[in-house]
Amino acid sequence: NVQNMRFVDTPGIITNRGTGQDNREDIKRILRDTMKKPNSKLCILVEPKEFDTNPIVDFCDETFGGRSKWTGDSIVLMTKFDKQLEDARSGSKANNFFKLFHENSICPYLVITPTLPKEDLPSKELLIERRKLLETAQGKEEERFEDWRLGHEKFRETCPDDEILHEDIQRRIGFSVAKDKMREIMLL
């Protein structure tokens, strides 16, 4: 069973400060046209910020005419989750952080995005460094998430009444888990 796939990477939902151009209407048109095609799926990247401050969800709601029209054909990745690890250092804090996401039918997969210490390298050197980074990314991500889970366990030793990290969140940790889900969605 071979699936034809085409990836459409839209520009960020920002205003181009240099020209003052707002590209949101162009992005909406691209998304609507692409999602009309059979078997189209969305991969939405959200920032590790509170639900109410993540504009992409509202943008998709507006673009597709409501949440129920796009969530079934999408996967949501919360990239750069390492920026949220400290604020979500206990089960109750993590669960509370995700509560509004889940109440709004958005259940993101948590991904720690690898970054280089510096990017202002000559292009060939930058390419080599990025390849090295990708080779170690999964192991580093797994290590960071394991440390995060262990931190929750240690916190529960001092505060035994604290919540355990919600099962639905635990099932969505790591890019490899998200990648498996993306494969499953693409083959539906």
Tab-separated table of C-alpha atoms in Angstrom:
chain	number	residue	atom	x	y	z
A	1	ASN	CA	0.000	0.000	0.000
A	2	VAL	CA	1.768	3.135	-1.235
A	3	GLN	CA	0.542	6.532	-0.179
A	4	ASN	CA	1.267	9.611	-2.289
A	5	MET	CA	2.568	12.302	0.021
A	6	ARG	CA	3.220	15.960	-0.464
A	7	PHE	CA	4.438	18.238	2.269
A	8	VAL	CA	3.432	21.877	2.244
A	9	ASP	CA	5.441	23.950	4.672
A	10	THR	CA	3.636	27.214	5.158
A	11	PRO	CA	5.446	30.315	6.296
A	12	GLY	CA	5.011	31.315	9.909
A	13	ILE	CA	1.914	33.250	10.857
A	14	ILE	CA	3.666	36.544	11.263
A	15	THR	CA	3.774	39.985	9.791
A	16	ASN	CA	6.815	40.619	7.671
A	17	ARG	CA	8.373	43.504	9.572
A	18	GLY	CA	10.560	44.533	6.645
A	19	THR	CA	7.667	45.177	4.261
A	20	GLY	CA	4.811	45.441	6.727
A	21	GLN	CA	3.076	42.635	4.791
A	22	ASP	CA	0.694	40.351	6.594
A	23	ASN	CA	0.801	36.860	5.058
A	24	ARG	CA	-2.034	35.247	7.037
A	25	GLU	CA	-4.591	35.348	4.214
A	26	ASP	CA	-2.101	33.684	1.857
A	27	ILE	CA	-1.478	30.953	4.430
A	28	LYS	CA	-5.214	30.400	4.905
A	29	ARG	CA	-5.663	30.019	1.165
A	30	ILE	CA	-2.764	27.538	0.937
A	31	LEU	CA	-4.152	25.500	3.832
A	32	ARG	CA	-7.725	25.475	2.538
A	33	ASP	CA	-6.613	24.477	-0.975
A	34	THR	CA	-4.325	21.753	0.329
A	35	MET	CA	-6.840	20.301	2.798
A	36	LYS	CA	-9.489	20.019	0.059
A	37	LYS	CA	-7.345	17.360	-1.586
A	38	PRO	CA	-8.067	13.750	-0.596
A	39	ASN	CA	-6.049	12.258	2.250
A	40	SER	CA	-4.602	15.617	3.303
A	41	LYS	CA	-3.364	15.834	6.876
A	42	LEU	CA	-2.110	18.688	9.017
A	43	CYS	CA	0.954	18.682	11.227
A	44	ILE	CA	0.599	21.692	13.484
A	45	LEU	CA	3.453	22.985	15.583
A	46	VAL	CA	2.511	24.792	18.776
A	47	GLU	CA	4.804	26.558	21.161
A	48	PRO	CA	5.249	25.392	24.744
A	49	LYS	CA	3.094	28.244	26.033
A	50	GLU	CA	-0.284	28.404	27.715
A	51	PHE	CA	-3.202	27.413	25.488
A	52	ASP	CA	-4.657	30.921	25.456
A	53	THR	CA	-1.408	32.389	24.137
A	54	ASN	CA	-0.976	29.903	21.256
A	55	PRO	CA	-2.524	31.719	18.275
A	56	ILE	CA	-2.201	28.806	15.822
A	57	VAL	CA	-5.266	27.009	17.241
A	58	ASP	CA	-7.499	30.038	16.709
A	59	PHE	CA	-5.926	30.522	13.292
A	60	CYS	CA	-6.831	26.960	12.268
A	61	ASP	CA	-10.344	27.336	13.709
A	62	GLU	CA	-10.828	30.492	11.653
A	63	THR	CA	-9.262	28.984	8.525
A	64	PHE	CA	-11.338	25.798	8.523
A	65	GLY	CA	-14.557	27.039	10.111
A	66	GLY	CA	-14.278	25.413	13.540
A	67	ARG	CA	-12.153	22.971	15.484
A	68	SER	CA	-14.176	19.892	14.603
A	69	LYS	CA	-13.355	20.480	10.920
A	70	TRP	CA	-9.593	20.098	11.291
A	71	THR	CA	-8.600	18.204	14.436
A	72	GLY	CA	-9.531	14.797	13.027
A	73	ASP	CA	-7.080	15.182	10.153
A	74	SER	CA	-4.210	16.586	12.141
A	75	ILE	CA	-1.459	15.892	14.602
A	76	VAL	CA	-0.211	18.580	16.965
A	77	LEU	CA	3.423	18.722	18.035
A	78	MET	CA	4.512	20.925	20.897
A	79	THR	CA	8.073	21.631	19.858
A	80	LYS	CA	10.811	23.057	22.057
A	81	PHE	CA	9.127	21.477	25.080
A	82	ASP	CA	12.453	21.697	26.907
A	83	LYS	CA	11.508	25.358	27.494
A	84	GLN	CA	8.521	24.143	29.553
A	85	LEU	CA	10.196	21.358	31.560
A	86	GLU	CA	11.062	23.525	34.561
A	87	ASP	CA	7.572	25.071	34.790
A	88	ALA	CA	6.034	21.583	34.535
A	89	ARG	CA	8.304	20.025	37.158
A	90	SER	CA	5.519	18.202	38.979
A	91	GLY	CA	2.611	16.097	37.799
A	92	SER	CA	0.059	18.635	38.973
A	93	LYS	CA	1.842	21.530	37.252
A	94	ALA	CA	2.198	19.584	33.999
A	95	ASN	CA	-1.414	18.380	34.109
A	96	ASN	CA	-2.607	21.911	34.815
A	97	PHE	CA	-0.537	23.270	31.908
A	98	PHE	CA	-2.223	20.825	29.490
A	99	LYS	CA	-5.737	21.058	30.941
A	100	LEU	CA	-7.011	23.762	28.570
A	101	PHE	CA	-5.357	22.086	25.586
A	102	HIS	CA	-7.204	18.839	26.330
A	103	GLU	CA	-10.490	20.592	27.124
A	104	ASN	CA	-10.233	22.180	23.668
A	105	SER	CA	-9.560	18.893	21.828
A	106	ILE	CA	-5.872	19.652	21.333
A	107	CYS	CA	-3.628	16.864	22.634
A	108	PRO	CA	-0.084	17.699	21.566
A	109	TYR	CA	2.830	15.316	21.259
A	110	LEU	CA	5.752	16.668	23.257
A	111	VAL	CA	9.007	17.140	21.388
A	112	ILE	CA	12.338	18.478	22.558
A	113	THR	CA	13.843	20.275	19.610
A	114	PRO	CA	17.616	19.996	19.338
A	115	THR	CA	19.483	23.256	18.867
A	116	LEU	CA	23.068	24.174	18.212
A	117	PRO	CA	24.904	26.413	20.674
A	118	LYS	CA	25.650	28.776	17.798
A	119	GLU	CA	24.339	28.992	14.247
A	120	ASP	CA	26.626	31.664	12.811
A	121	LEU	CA	28.949	29.134	11.210
A	122	PRO	CA	30.106	28.856	7.600
A	123	SER	CA	27.443	26.941	5.636
A	124	LYS	CA	29.416	23.687	5.201
A	125	GLU	CA	30.363	23.610	8.889
A	126	LEU	CA	26.768	24.423	9.863
A	127	LEU	CA	25.514	21.501	7.757
A	128	ILE	CA	28.008	19.127	9.413
A	129	GLU	CA	27.044	20.326	12.899
A	130	ARG	CA	23.321	19.984	12.156
A	131	ARG	CA	23.842	16.422	10.928
A	132	LYS	CA	25.724	15.557	14.126
A	133	LEU	CA	22.921	17.126	16.132
A	134	LEU	CA	20.300	15.036	14.331
A	135	GLU	CA	22.292	11.851	14.953
A	136	THR	CA	22.142	12.413	18.713
A	137	ALA	CA	18.744	14.142	18.926
A	138	GLN	CA	16.617	11.111	19.826
A	139	GLY	CA	18.946	9.952	22.597
A	140	LYS	CA	19.194	13.441	24.064
A	141	GLU	CA	15.427	13.892	23.897
A	142	GLU	CA	14.807	10.546	25.613
A	143	GLU	CA	17.320	11.457	28.329
A	144	ARG	CA	15.708	14.858	28.978
A	145	PHE	CA	12.216	13.371	29.193
A	146	GLU	CA	13.418	10.575	31.480
A	147	ASP	CA	14.998	13.187	33.772
A	148	TRP	CA	11.689	15.080	33.710
A	149	ARG	CA	9.741	11.964	34.717
A	150	LEU	CA	12.263	11.169	37.472
A	151	GLY	CA	11.887	14.740	38.708
A	152	HIS	CA	8.146	14.116	39.028
A	153	GLU	CA	8.808	10.950	41.038
A	154	LYS	CA	11.220	12.780	43.356
A	155	PHE	CA	8.704	15.565	43.839
A	156	ARG	CA	6.072	12.995	44.833
A	157	GLU	CA	8.456	11.669	47.500
A	158	THR	CA	8.277	15.054	49.224
A	159	CYS	CA	4.649	15.755	48.245
A	160	PRO	CA	2.948	12.337	48.053
A	161	ASP	CA	-0.451	13.923	47.361
A	162	ASP	CA	0.748	15.464	44.116
A	163	GLU	CA	-0.878	14.180	40.929
A	164	ILE	CA	0.757	11.646	38.672
A	165	LEU	CA	1.389	12.893	35.143
A	166	HIS	CA	-1.818	12.244	33.210
A	167	GLU	CA	-1.702	9.021	31.203
A	168	ASP	CA	-2.668	10.785	27.975
A	169	ILE	CA	0.329	13.101	28.352
A	170	GLN	CA	2.652	10.193	29.122
A	171	ARG	CA	1.597	8.435	25.905
A	172	ARG	CA	2.537	11.487	23.822
A	173	ILE	CA	6.120	12.052	24.920
A	174	GLY	CA	8.909	12.159	22.360
A	175	PHE	CA	9.344	12.652	18.645
A	176	SER	CA	9.592	8.922	17.971
A	177	VAL	CA	6.075	8.455	19.415
A	178	ALA	CA	4.804	11.380	17.332
A	179	LYS	CA	6.499	9.967	14.236
A	180	ASP	CA	4.720	6.624	14.710
A	181	LYS	CA	1.399	8.431	15.066
A	182	MET	CA	2.100	10.494	11.926
A	183	ARG	CA	2.704	7.289	9.975
A	184	GLU	CA	-0.560	5.864	11.280
A	185	ILE	CA	-2.497	9.023	10.349
A	186	MET	CA	-0.978	9.151	6.867
A	187	LEU	CA	-2.000	5.588	6.132
A	188	LEU	CA	-5.633	5.992	7.195
